[in-house]
Amino acid sequence: SSAAMAALRGRALLAPLGARLRAGPRAPLRAAASAPPLYDVVVSGGGMVGSAMAAVLGHDIHFHDKKIALLEAGPRKEYDHMPDSYSNRVSSISPGSATLLSSCGAWDHVCSLRLKPFRRMQVWDACSEAMIVFEKDDLDDMGYIVENDVIMSALTKQLDAVADRVEVFYRSRAVGYTWPLPSHSCDTSPWVQVELADGCRLQTKLLIGADGHNSMVRKEAEIKNIEHQYDQSAVVATLHLSEATDNNVAWQRFLPTGPIALLPLSDTASSLVWSTSHDHASELLAMDEESFVDSINSAFWSNINHSDFIDTAGAMFRSAISLLKASGTAVRQLPPSVAEVDPESRAMFPLGMGHATEYVQHRVALIGDAAHRVHPLAGQGVNLGFGDIACLAHHLSAAAFNGSDLGSLKHLLKFETERQRHNVSLIAVTDVLKRLYSTTLTPLVLLRTWGLQATNALPPVKVRI
Amino acid sequence: QYFSGHEILGWFNDIQLSLFRLTVKRPFSTSHSSVDSKEMKKFQLLAHKWWDEEGEYAALHSMNDIRVPFIRDTLLSMSSNYHLGNPLSGIKILDVGCGGGLLSEPLGRLGASVTGIDPVEDNIRTADRHKSFDPVLAKRIQYKSSSLEEIVEESMETFDVIVASEVVEHVADLETFIKCCSQVLKPEGSLFITTINKTQLSYVLGIVVAEKIMGIVPERTHEWEKFVPPEELKRLLESNGFTVKTVNGMLYNPLSGSWSWMESTSLNYAVHAVKSGAWGQSHATDTPPETDIQQHSARAGTVP
């Protein structure tokens, strides 16, 4: 009913009844006498990236008098404290992303809910002894493992804090977009029209598509997307370790079927992200809990894929390196072993890669998975999205301070150039790594073995990663 | 790099802005009958092209990237009480020769109350229509088809700021124009001018290359005689109650389509001038020099 819709939309309890007074239920504006409400920015998609975009803009001083709307198909997500069990959807948050979340005040909430910093990342090959360790010299945190729900809750709080500028429409799905004609034909509305499932309409000067890898904004804008479904699915689960440990290392082992990663959640729990073939993924989900745990331990510990030839070749290469550089190889730590899996925490989702050929058009910008989708092996996914936000917010802030039309291609193109330059190389490398590690063919294994070991020994390359 | 067809195109379009001024001979004339209808027609043809960011007015659109921050930052530096989210709030600005409103709109978005005037009705129509879609701008900006002289009587000392961007090079009587600006400006109000210098370089680019060689600008559209050297502009301003605070050269890069500041004022330049306050603090030309000396000696006498 429209009354229920009105109650769910926005936060009537928290939002001050300011200039945008919405008294009572709203009738659909299908046959509106007046034009639909005009926003400066509408963000379509209220996931981590969409919500962060709205929150960052809402906290920008130059957006003080602007109107922003966030459209989210799902319900409002906020927690005062987290349930005892961990959610199976977690993200590896880079320090840069933490800075962005800090800038809109969300990071404090994340810290007060829960997160796990990690200091070290050990990546190694199932087919050889090759290993690379990432560690920051100053023993700072390399990154943080945070449940997605925690990030969402923190962002929701910060959106509340700027409710006078940012209006959040929960349980609202956009079903259609109408694009304006080229700017010099003056007779029709120059704004983007957005139609919601309930018949309501909005207008906006800039539409930001943060609606995921199947982005409707991107499709409706007819932006060509280069995409490829990997023949892999990711299996996620929450695991309990055999013994409590200083769990501050992120582990990733490249198996021929795909990488398996263990991301620390606490001293006794870790999150699993295992990318493997669709069939194997289904098997993992179907098997009983004991077998599941055995598979995980075996994946991390077994040397079944080693061949003597490769082991020898690898060892020779290692000694060659240590002749040249004393500090070549780091100490190999042993990953923890798993004792149990949280019931109900096993899930799987298919993997793919995607990249939009354009990130922007007149009055439209794509961020996050709508613009680019990568394999989780690099742990980069959401960080790329946060990087998009930092860049776009910077350009929009400057444009607002210049009194520019926010939907103007001039500054949107600057955002596109900067981010495509950054993202394309990372996506390409991730894709290549994924393919390189999906094989047991000796020459390729040798290549990547040496490559990995050489990379491990070369500080500048490691820092770049 | 100075030889740019784009730049000339930009100037050409600036000419279209207020071609009428070539024919305004007398101040306070109240009719358009002195306007050359042939010139008006050329301009009317382009009246609908104002808002095509990549069209004939592209150079003016990109000029906003330097002229808006220039105006904004100058005004912010002179004020102590502002909010970065609404920096020009409470400031009344007159945009003379506003054309389609390319400069009025950004100033309006920054919070100012803007009055835009232009003698060509079609320009005002375009400007009005364009702002009408944005309720915030529609309220903050008022357009009027008028010359500067025509609004003087009803707008004495009304405005905090006047912007005359790409206008003074087309005015028949620059001194009268400046006097009118002074009349509608509040004491200590700011006047911002962007225009073209009168140099060999601007002759070569604006007339010879654009009109005769490349044929981008119809012949005899520009009158190089009307280009204004900064020294002369400064002189006219200062002898009419203004103090010139800033003169900056501007440069258009046709490859990138963008403007930047430069040391030299040999092509385009921008000026910020301030009207003397009520007590004549700046350039008190009416105070005889002897008075100053007397005051000095008086003060000297009182020093213990």
mmCIF file of N, CA and C in Angstrom, chain A residues 38 61-66 183-184 186-191 205 362 398 400-406 408-410 414, chain B residues 48-49 51-53 61-62 65 68-69 72-73 76 83-87 105-106 109-110 126 129-130 133-135 140:
data_model
loop_
_atom_site.group_PDB
_atom_site.id
_atom_site.type_symbol
_atom_site.label_atom_id
_atom_site.label_comp_id
_atom_site.label_asym_id
_atom_site.label_seq_id
_atom_site.Cartn_x
_atom_site.Cartn_y
_atom_site.Cartn_z
ATOM 1 N N LEU A 38 13.247 17.259 -8.418
ATOM 2 C CA LEU A 38 14.539 17.320 -9.088
ATOM 3 C C LEU A 38 15.657 17.195 -8.065
ATOM 4 N N ILE A 61 31.524 19.428 1.825
ATOM 5 C CA ILE A 61 31.113 20.796 2.153
ATOM 6 C C ILE A 61 30.477 21.508 0.966
ATOM 7 N N HIS A 62 30.951 21.218 -0.240
ATOM 8 C CA HIS A 62 30.401 21.921 -1.386
ATOM 9 C C HIS A 62 29.054 21.373 -1.811
ATOM 10 N N PHE A 63 28.626 20.279 -1.179
ATOM 11 C CA PHE A 63 27.313 19.725 -1.448
ATOM 12 C C PHE A 63 26.323 20.080 -0.354
ATOM 13 N N HIS A 64 26.699 21.057 0.434
ATOM 14 C CA HIS A 64 25.899 21.415 1.600
ATOM 15 C C HIS A 64 24.448 21.722 1.252
ATOM 16 N N ASP A 65 24.261 22.412 0.120
ATOM 17 C CA ASP A 65 22.896 22.813 -0.243
ATOM 18 C C ASP A 65 22.313 21.966 -1.362
ATOM 19 N N LYS A 66 22.934 20.830 -1.631
ATOM 20 C CA LYS A 66 22.456 20.020 -2.743
ATOM 21 C C LYS A 66 21.496 18.945 -2.266
ATOM 22 N N SER A 183 22.101 18.736 -25.361
ATOM 23 C CA SER A 183 21.856 19.935 -24.567
ATOM 24 C C SER A 183 21.329 21.139 -25.322
ATOM 25 N N HIS A 184 21.561 21.250 -26.613
ATOM 26 C CA HIS A 184 21.158 22.499 -27.229
ATOM 27 C C HIS A 184 19.721 22.526 -27.720
ATOM 28 N N CYS A 186 16.340 23.020 -26.494
ATOM 29 C CA CYS A 186 15.918 23.564 -25.213
ATOM 30 C C CYS A 186 14.507 23.226 -24.773
ATOM 31 N N ASP A 187 13.747 22.534 -25.603
ATOM 32 C CA ASP A 187 12.326 22.481 -25.295
ATOM 33 C C ASP A 187 11.915 21.388 -24.330
ATOM 34 N N THR A 188 12.730 20.349 -24.201
ATOM 35 C CA THR A 188 12.358 19.272 -23.285
ATOM 36 C C THR A 188 13.248 19.326 -22.064
ATOM 37 N N SER A 189 12.855 18.605 -21.034
ATOM 38 C CA SER A 189 13.602 18.621 -19.789
ATOM 39 C C SER A 189 15.034 18.156 -20.033
ATOM 40 N N PRO A 190 16.005 18.911 -19.518
ATOM 41 C CA PRO A 190 17.405 18.519 -19.710
ATOM 42 C C PRO A 190 17.863 17.454 -18.722
ATOM 43 N N TRP A 191 16.971 17.009 -17.842
ATOM 44 C CA TRP A 191 17.396 16.098 -16.768
ATOM 45 C C TRP A 191 17.121 14.649 -17.103
ATOM 46 N N LYS A 205 20.097 15.702 -12.113
ATOM 47 C CA LYS A 205 21.097 16.319 -12.980
ATOM 48 C C LYS A 205 22.219 15.337 -13.270
ATOM 49 N N HIS A 362 26.831 11.774 -20.875
ATOM 50 C CA HIS A 362 26.197 13.004 -20.413
ATOM 51 C C HIS A 362 25.194 12.662 -19.307
ATOM 52 N N ALA A 398 34.794 19.647 -6.860
ATOM 53 C CA ALA A 398 35.380 20.790 -7.552
ATOM 54 C C ALA A 398 34.357 21.415 -8.495
ATOM 55 N N ALA A 400 31.127 21.378 -8.199
ATOM 56 C CA ALA A 400 30.119 22.096 -7.417
ATOM 57 C C ALA A 400 30.667 23.445 -6.967
ATOM 58 N N PHE A 401 31.926 23.475 -6.574
ATOM 59 C CA PHE A 401 32.533 24.720 -6.105
ATOM 60 C C PHE A 401 32.752 25.701 -7.255
ATOM 61 N N ASN A 402 32.747 25.203 -8.470
ATOM 62 C CA ASN A 402 32.843 26.078 -9.637
ATOM 63 C C ASN A 402 31.480 26.477 -10.172
ATOM 64 N N GLY A 403 30.421 26.020 -9.522
ATOM 65 C CA GLY A 403 29.085 26.343 -10.004
ATOM 66 C C GLY A 403 28.724 25.626 -11.288
ATOM 67 N N SER A 404 29.463 24.542 -11.598
ATOM 68 C CA SER A 404 29.190 23.841 -12.870
ATOM 69 C C SER A 404 27.945 22.994 -12.783
ATOM 70 N N ASP A 405 27.423 22.676 -13.956
ATOM 71 C CA ASP A 405 26.350 21.703 -14.091
ATOM 72 C C ASP A 405 26.943 20.340 -13.749
ATOM 73 N N LEU A 406 26.419 19.678 -12.704
ATOM 74 C CA LEU A 406 27.021 18.435 -12.212
ATOM 75 C C LEU A 406 27.032 17.309 -13.246
ATOM 76 N N SER A 408 27.724 17.570 -16.361
ATOM 77 C CA SER A 408 28.510 17.921 -17.538
ATOM 78 C C SER A 408 29.620 16.917 -17.799
ATOM 79 N N LEU A 409 29.743 16.516 -19.051
ATOM 80 C CA LEU A 409 30.749 15.530 -19.417
ATOM 81 C C LEU A 409 32.169 15.976 -19.120
ATOM 82 N N LYS A 410 32.362 17.288 -19.086
ATOM 83 C CA LYS A 410 33.727 17.781 -18.932
ATOM 84 C C LYS A 410 34.442 17.171 -17.737
ATOM 85 N N LYS A 414 37.038 13.396 -16.924
ATOM 86 C CA LYS A 414 38.284 13.355 -16.147
ATOM 87 C C LYS A 414 38.255 12.168 -15.192
ATOM 88 N N HIS B 48 20.087 29.984 -30.388
ATOM 89 C CA HIS B 48 19.752 28.689 -29.816
ATOM 90 C C HIS B 48 20.981 27.826 -29.614
ATOM 91 N N LYS B 49 22.157 28.337 -29.978
ATOM 92 C CA LYS B 49 23.362 27.511 -29.900
ATOM 93 C C LYS B 49 24.124 27.697 -28.591
ATOM 94 N N TRP B 51 23.793 26.806 -25.559
ATOM 95 C CA TRP B 51 23.997 25.745 -24.581
ATOM 96 C C TRP B 51 24.561 24.451 -25.147
ATOM 97 N N ASP B 52 25.029 24.502 -26.368
ATOM 98 C CA ASP B 52 25.728 23.341 -26.907
ATOM 99 C C ASP B 52 27.189 23.453 -26.497
ATOM 100 N N GLU B 53 27.582 22.666 -25.511
ATOM 101 C CA GLU B 53 28.929 22.818 -24.951
ATOM 102 C C GLU B 53 30.035 22.550 -25.945
ATOM 103 N N HIS B 61 32.073 28.410 -22.897
ATOM 104 C CA HIS B 61 31.752 27.445 -21.859
ATOM 105 C C HIS B 61 33.000 27.104 -21.066
ATOM 106 N N SER B 62 34.096 26.838 -21.783
ATOM 107 C CA SER B 62 35.298 26.443 -21.053
ATOM 108 C C SER B 62 35.948 27.630 -20.351
ATOM 109 N N ASP B 65 35.734 27.845 -16.600
ATOM 110 C CA ASP B 65 36.668 27.145 -15.724
ATOM 111 C C ASP B 65 37.688 28.077 -15.105
ATOM 112 N N VAL B 68 34.955 31.815 -13.480
ATOM 113 C CA VAL B 68 34.129 31.629 -12.279
ATOM 114 C C VAL B 68 34.996 31.537 -11.016
ATOM 115 N N PRO B 69 36.053 30.696 -10.997
ATOM 116 C CA PRO B 69 36.919 30.687 -9.810
ATOM 117 C C PRO B 69 37.541 32.049 -9.532
ATOM 118 N N ARG B 72 34.787 34.111 -7.949
ATOM 119 C CA ARG B 72 34.466 33.506 -6.656
ATOM 120 C C ARG B 72 35.544 33.757 -5.616
ATOM 121 N N ASP B 73 36.802 33.443 -5.979
ATOM 122 C CA ASP B 73 37.882 33.559 -5.013
ATOM 123 C C ASP B 73 38.166 35.007 -4.651
ATOM 124 N N LEU B 76 35.455 35.900 -2.237
ATOM 125 C CA LEU B 76 35.649 35.238 -0.950
ATOM 126 C C LEU B 76 36.774 35.896 -0.160
ATOM 127 N N HIS B 83 29.944 30.730 3.612
ATOM 128 C CA HIS B 83 29.903 29.275 3.809
ATOM 129 C C HIS B 83 30.348 28.613 2.521
ATOM 130 N N LEU B 84 31.284 27.701 2.639
ATOM 131 C CA LEU B 84 31.834 27.073 1.439
ATOM 132 C C LEU B 84 30.792 26.316 0.632
ATOM 133 N N GLY B 85 29.676 25.967 1.257
ATOM 134 C CA GLY B 85 28.650 25.262 0.507
ATOM 135 C C GLY B 85 27.793 26.198 -0.309
ATOM 136 N N ASN B 86 27.891 27.487 0.000
ATOM 137 C CA ASN B 86 27.059 28.484 -0.678
ATOM 138 C C ASN B 86 27.852 29.786 -0.737
ATOM 139 N N PRO B 87 28.991 29.774 -1.423
ATOM 140 C CA PRO B 87 29.978 30.849 -1.258
ATOM 141 C C PRO B 87 29.508 32.255 -1.629
ATOM 142 N N GLU B 105 24.509 31.390 -14.841
ATOM 143 C CA GLU B 105 24.084 30.157 -14.165
ATOM 144 C C GLU B 105 25.084 29.670 -13.124
ATOM 145 N N PRO B 106 26.391 29.539 -13.439
ATOM 146 C CA PRO B 106 27.324 29.124 -12.383
ATOM 147 C C PRO B 106 27.317 30.081 -11.193
ATOM 148 N N ARG B 109 24.398 29.254 -9.201
ATOM 149 C CA ARG B 109 24.562 27.996 -8.447
ATOM 150 C C ARG B 109 25.403 28.194 -7.211
ATOM 151 N N LEU B 110 26.310 29.162 -7.256
ATOM 152 C CA LEU B 110 27.158 29.411 -6.094
ATOM 153 C C LEU B 110 26.441 30.266 -5.057
ATOM 154 N N THR B 126 16.315 32.460 -24.686
ATOM 155 C CA THR B 126 17.088 31.219 -24.505
ATOM 156 C C THR B 126 17.519 31.060 -23.059
ATOM 157 N N ARG B 129 14.561 30.231 -20.798
ATOM 158 C CA ARG B 129 14.103 28.854 -20.968
ATOM 159 C C ARG B 129 15.065 27.873 -20.326
ATOM 160 N N HIS B 130 16.360 28.146 -20.490
ATOM 161 C CA HIS B 130 17.336 27.202 -19.955
ATOM 162 C C HIS B 130 17.294 27.141 -18.437
ATOM 163 N N PHE B 133 14.197 25.107 -16.059
ATOM 164 C CA PHE B 133 14.116 23.705 -15.657
ATOM 165 C C PHE B 133 14.694 23.464 -14.269
ATOM 166 N N ASP B 134 15.450 24.431 -13.766
ATOM 167 C CA ASP B 134 16.083 24.267 -12.454
ATOM 168 C C ASP B 134 15.448 25.251 -11.478
ATOM 169 N N PRO B 135 14.588 24.771 -10.578
ATOM 170 C CA PRO B 135 13.854 25.699 -9.704
ATOM 171 C C PRO B 135 14.761 26.618 -8.868
ATOM 172 N N ARG B 140 16.933 32.322 -8.470
ATOM 173 C CA ARG B 140 18.081 33.175 -8.172
ATOM 174 C C ARG B 140 18.452 34.103 -9.311
#
